[in-house]
Coordinates of C-alpha atoms in Angstrom, one line a residue:
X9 CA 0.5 8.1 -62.7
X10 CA -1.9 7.1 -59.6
X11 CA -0.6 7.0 -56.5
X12 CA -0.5 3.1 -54.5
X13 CA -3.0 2.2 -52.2
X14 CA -0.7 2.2 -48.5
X15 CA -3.8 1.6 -46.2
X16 CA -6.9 0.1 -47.2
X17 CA -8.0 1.8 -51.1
X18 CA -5.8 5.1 -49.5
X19 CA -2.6 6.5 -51.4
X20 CA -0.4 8.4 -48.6
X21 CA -1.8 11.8 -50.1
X22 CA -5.4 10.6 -49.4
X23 CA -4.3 9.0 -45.9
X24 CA -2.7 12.0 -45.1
X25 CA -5.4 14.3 -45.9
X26 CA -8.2 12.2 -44.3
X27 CA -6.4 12.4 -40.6
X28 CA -5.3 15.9 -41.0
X29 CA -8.2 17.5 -38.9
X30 CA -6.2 21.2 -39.0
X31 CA -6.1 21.6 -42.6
X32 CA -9.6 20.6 -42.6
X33 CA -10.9 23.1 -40.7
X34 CA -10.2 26.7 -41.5
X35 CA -10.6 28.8 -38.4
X36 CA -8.5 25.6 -36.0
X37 CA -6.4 28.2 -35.4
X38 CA -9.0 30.6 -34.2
X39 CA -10.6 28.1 -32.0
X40 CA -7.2 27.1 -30.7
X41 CA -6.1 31.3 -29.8
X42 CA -9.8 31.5 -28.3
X43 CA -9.3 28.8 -26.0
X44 CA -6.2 29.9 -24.8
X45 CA -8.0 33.0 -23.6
X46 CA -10.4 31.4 -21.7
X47 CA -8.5 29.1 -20.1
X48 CA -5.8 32.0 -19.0
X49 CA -8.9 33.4 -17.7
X50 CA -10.0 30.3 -15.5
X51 CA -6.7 29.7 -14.2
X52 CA -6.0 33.0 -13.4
X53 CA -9.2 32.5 -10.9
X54 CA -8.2 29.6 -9.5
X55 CA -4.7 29.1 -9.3
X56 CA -4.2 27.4 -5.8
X57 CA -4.1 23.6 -7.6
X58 CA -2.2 24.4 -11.0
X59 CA 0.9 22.8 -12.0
X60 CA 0.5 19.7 -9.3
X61 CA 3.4 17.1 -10.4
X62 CA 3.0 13.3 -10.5
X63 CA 7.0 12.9 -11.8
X64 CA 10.0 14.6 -12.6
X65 CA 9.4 15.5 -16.5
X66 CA 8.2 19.0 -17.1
X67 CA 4.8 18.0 -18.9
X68 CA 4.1 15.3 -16.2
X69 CA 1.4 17.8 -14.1
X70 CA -1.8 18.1 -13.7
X71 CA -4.5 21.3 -12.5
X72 CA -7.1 20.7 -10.8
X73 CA -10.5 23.2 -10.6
X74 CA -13.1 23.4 -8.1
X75 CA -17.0 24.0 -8.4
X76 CA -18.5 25.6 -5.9
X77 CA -20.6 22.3 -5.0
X78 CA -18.9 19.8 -1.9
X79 CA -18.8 17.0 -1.8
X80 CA -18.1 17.2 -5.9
X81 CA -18.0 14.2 -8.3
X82 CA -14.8 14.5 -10.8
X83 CA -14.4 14.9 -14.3
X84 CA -10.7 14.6 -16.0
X85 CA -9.8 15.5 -19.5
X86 CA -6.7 15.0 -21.3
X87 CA -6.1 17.4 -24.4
X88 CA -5.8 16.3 -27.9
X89 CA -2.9 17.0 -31.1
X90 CA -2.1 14.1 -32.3
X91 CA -0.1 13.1 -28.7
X92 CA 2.6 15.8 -30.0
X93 CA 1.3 19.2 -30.2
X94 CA -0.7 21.7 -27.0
X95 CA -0.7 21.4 -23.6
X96 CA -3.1 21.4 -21.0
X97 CA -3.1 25.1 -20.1
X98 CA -4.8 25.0 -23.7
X99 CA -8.0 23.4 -22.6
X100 CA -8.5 24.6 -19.1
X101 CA -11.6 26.1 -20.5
X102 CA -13.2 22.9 -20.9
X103 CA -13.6 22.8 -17.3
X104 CA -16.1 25.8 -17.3
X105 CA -19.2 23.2 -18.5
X106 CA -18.5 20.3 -15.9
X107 CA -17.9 23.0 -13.2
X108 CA -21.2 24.3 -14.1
X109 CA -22.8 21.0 -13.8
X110 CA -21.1 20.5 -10.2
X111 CA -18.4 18.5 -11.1
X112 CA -14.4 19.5 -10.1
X113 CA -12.5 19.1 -13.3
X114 CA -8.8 17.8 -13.2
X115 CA -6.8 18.3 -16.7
X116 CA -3.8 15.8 -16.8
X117 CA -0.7 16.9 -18.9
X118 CA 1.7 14.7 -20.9
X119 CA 5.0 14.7 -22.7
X120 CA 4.7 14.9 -26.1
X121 CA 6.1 13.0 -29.1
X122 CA 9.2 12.9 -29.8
X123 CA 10.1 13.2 -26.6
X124 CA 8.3 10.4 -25.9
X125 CA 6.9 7.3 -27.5
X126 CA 3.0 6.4 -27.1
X127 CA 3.8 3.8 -24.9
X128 CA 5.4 5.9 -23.0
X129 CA 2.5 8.5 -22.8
X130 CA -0.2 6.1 -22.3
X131 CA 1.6 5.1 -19.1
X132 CA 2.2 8.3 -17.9
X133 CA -1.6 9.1 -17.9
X134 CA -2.3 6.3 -15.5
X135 CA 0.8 7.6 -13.4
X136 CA -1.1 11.0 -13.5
X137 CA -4.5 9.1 -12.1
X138 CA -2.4 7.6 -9.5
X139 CA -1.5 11.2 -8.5
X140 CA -4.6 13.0 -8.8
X141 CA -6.2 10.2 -6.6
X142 CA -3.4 10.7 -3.6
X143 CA -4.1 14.3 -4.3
X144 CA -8.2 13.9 -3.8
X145 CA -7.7 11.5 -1.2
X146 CA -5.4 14.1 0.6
X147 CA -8.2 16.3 0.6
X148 CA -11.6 13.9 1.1
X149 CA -12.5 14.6 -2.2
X150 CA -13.7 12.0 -5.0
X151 CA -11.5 9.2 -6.0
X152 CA -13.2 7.8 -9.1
X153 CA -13.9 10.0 -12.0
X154 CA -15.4 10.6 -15.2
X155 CA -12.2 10.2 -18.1
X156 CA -12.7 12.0 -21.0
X157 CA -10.4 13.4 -23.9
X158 CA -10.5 14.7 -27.1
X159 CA -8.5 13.6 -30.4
X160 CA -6.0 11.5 -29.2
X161 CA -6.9 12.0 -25.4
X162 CA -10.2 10.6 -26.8
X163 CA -7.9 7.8 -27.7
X164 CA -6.2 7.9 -24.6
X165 CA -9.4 7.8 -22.7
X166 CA -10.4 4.7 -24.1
X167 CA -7.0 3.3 -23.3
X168 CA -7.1 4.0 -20.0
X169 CA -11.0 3.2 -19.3
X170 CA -9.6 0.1 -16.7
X171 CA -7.8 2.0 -14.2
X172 CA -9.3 1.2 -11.2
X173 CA -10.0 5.3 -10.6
X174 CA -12.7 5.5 -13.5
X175 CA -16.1 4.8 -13.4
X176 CA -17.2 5.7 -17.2
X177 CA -15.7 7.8 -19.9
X178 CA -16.4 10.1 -22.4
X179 CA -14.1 9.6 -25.8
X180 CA -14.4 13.1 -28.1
X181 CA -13.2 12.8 -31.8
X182 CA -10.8 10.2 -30.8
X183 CA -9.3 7.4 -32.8
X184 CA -9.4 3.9 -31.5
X185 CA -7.4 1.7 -34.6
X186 CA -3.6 3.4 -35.1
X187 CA -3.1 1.3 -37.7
X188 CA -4.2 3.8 -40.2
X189 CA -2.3 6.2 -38.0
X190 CA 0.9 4.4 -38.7
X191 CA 0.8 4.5 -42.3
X192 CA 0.0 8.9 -42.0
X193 CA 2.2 11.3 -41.8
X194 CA 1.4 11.9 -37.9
X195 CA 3.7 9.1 -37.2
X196 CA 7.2 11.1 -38.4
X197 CA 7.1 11.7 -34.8
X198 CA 5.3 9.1 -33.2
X199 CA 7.4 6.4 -34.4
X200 CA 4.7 3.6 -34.0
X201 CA 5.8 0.1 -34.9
X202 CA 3.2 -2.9 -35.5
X203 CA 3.5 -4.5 -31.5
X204 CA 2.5 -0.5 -30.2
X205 CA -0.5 -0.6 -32.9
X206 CA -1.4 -3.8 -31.4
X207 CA -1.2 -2.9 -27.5
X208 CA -2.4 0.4 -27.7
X209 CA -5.4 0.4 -30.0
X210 CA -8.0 0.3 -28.0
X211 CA -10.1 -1.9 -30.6
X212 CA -7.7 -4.2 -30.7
X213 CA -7.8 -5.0 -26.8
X214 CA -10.0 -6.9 -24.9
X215 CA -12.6 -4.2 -23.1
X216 CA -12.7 -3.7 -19.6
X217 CA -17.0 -3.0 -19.4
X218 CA -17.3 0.1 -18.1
X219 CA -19.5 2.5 -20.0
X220 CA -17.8 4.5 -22.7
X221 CA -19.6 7.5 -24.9
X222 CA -18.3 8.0 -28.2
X223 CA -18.7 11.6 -29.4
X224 CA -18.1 12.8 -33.0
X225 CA -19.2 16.1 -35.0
X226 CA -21.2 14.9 -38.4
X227 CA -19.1 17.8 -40.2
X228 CA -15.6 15.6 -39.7
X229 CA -13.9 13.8 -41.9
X230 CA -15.0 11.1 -42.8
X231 CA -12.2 8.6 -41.3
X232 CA -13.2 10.6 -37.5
X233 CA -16.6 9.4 -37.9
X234 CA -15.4 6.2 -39.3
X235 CA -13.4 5.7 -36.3
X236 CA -16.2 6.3 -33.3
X237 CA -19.2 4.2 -35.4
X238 CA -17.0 1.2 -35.7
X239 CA -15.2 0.8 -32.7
X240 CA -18.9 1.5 -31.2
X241 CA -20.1 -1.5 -32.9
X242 CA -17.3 -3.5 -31.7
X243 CA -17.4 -2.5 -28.2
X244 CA -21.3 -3.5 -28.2
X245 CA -20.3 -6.6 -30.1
X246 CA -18.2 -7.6 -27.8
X247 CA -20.9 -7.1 -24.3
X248 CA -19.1 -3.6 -23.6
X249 CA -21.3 -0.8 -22.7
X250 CA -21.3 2.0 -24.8
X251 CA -23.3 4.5 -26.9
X252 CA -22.3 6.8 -29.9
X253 CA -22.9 10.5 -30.0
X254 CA -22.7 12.2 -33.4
X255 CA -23.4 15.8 -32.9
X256 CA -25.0 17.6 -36.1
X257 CA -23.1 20.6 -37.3
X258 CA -20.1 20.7 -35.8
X259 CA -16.5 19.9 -36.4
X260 CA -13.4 18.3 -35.2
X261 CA -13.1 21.6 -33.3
X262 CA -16.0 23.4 -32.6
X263 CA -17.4 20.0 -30.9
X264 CA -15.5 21.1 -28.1
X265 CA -18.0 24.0 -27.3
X266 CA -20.6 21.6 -26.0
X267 CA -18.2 20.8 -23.3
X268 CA -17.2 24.3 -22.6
X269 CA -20.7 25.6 -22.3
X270 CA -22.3 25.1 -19.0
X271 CA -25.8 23.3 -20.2
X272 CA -23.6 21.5 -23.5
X273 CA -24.7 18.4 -25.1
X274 CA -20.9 17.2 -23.7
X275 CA -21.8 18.4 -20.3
X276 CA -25.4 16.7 -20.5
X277 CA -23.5 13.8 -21.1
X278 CA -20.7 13.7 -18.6
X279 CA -24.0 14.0 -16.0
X280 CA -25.9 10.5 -17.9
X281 CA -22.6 8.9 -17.7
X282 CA -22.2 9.7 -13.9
X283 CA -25.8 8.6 -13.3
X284 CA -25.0 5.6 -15.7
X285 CA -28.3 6.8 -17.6
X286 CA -27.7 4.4 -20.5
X287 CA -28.5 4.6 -23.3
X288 CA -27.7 8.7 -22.8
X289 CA -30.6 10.7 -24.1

């Protein structure tokens, strides 16, 4: 007997299986372990502005890396998992590309699910910006930035496009209607009712205008892709300003290396967005 539809034509084994970005990729965990590496590396070189705190929860930090250009514009990322699994220190590495491109990166931490709810975690990014800004202010460096994330920081860079200390962002991979999200398995420990998928999908609020790239790898699922061309279509429905980037070849993973590498398609386009160049080329 054929499992019920739960979400659209999926049956929860189909759901499941179309979000689950580890098992479909089989060397995740090798990107993941490589990453690491390089990030230990970077951090090990500059350590003077690692584990910064913007509140009393041991996740709530943020790092912050410095190119060898001043005055530098700034570029912030927020990892991804699913808003319940790695940590900043993962992705430090990231910051290799922007730095390259004369940008200082900032990587914000978060506390993860079930320790927290969504709501909570979306509000604790924007308590991070708060703190990086003081932080940059303290120091006469730049207080707007470039948001990006990947995954769910791609969601959460969406989310948080309208605080007042970003200028444009750049959403990697990320997911923009939780309502499929709800039905999955990721939400054992999410815990998202209706009213959250409401306030926190970012295709479901009003948008704020500023310009927002939407990268994907054409080798993701399906639902990935699905998520980035139609919340594109909305935002430019809707008088936003936005673009879509599918990138040929690569994964829900291995998209991340053209924002590692200094000279990156990623990197190319956190420049465009910070000479609002639209459409990017």
């Amino acid at each position: 007997m054929s499992e019920q539809p739960i979400w659209r034509s999926f049956s929860q084994t189909a759901l499941d299986a179309a979000y689950n970005n580890a098992d479909a990729v089989p060397d995740s965990a090798a990107h993941v372990a490589d990453w690491t590496a390089r990030s230990a590396t970077l951090r090990a070189s500059q350590p003077a502005e690692l584990e910064l705190p913007y509140g009393p929860l041991p996740r709530q930090r943020f790092d912050v890396f410095r190119s060898s250009q001043s005055p530098a514009p700034l570029f912030v990322f927020i990892h991804g998992g699913w808003w319940q699994r790695n940590s900043k220190e993962v992705f430090s590495c990231m910051a290799i590309g922007p730095m390259a491109k004369g940008f200082d990166v900032a990587l914000l931490g978060y506390t993860l699910a079930p320790d927290a709810r969504l709501t909570q975690i979306a509000s604790e990014i924007r308590l991070g910006l708060d703190a990086l800004m003081a932080h940059q202010a303290a120091r006469g460096a730049a207080q707007r930035c470039i948001l990006s994330g990947w995954s769910a920081g791609g969601h959460l860079t969406a989310l948080t496009l309208d605080h007042p200390a970003v200028s444009a962002g750049l959403s990697i991979s990320g997911v923009f209607d939780l309502e499929p999200i709800r039905h999955s398995y990721i939400n054992q420990k999410l815990g998202l009712d209706a009213a959250e998928v409401a306030a926190l999908s970012p295709a479901k609020t009003k948008p704020c205008g500023k310009p927002l790239a939407l990268a994907y790898g054409e080798a993701e699922l399906p639902e990935l892709q699905r998520q980035s061309v139609d919340y594109g279509e909305w935002l430019l429905a809707h008088g936003a300003v936005a673009t879509r980037l599918p990138l040929a070849g690569h994964d829900h993973f291995s998209i991340l290396e053209e924002l590692a590498a200094p000279g990156g398609t990623l990197v190319e386009t956190i420049g465009a967005l910070a000479r609002r160049d639209f459409p990017i080329r």
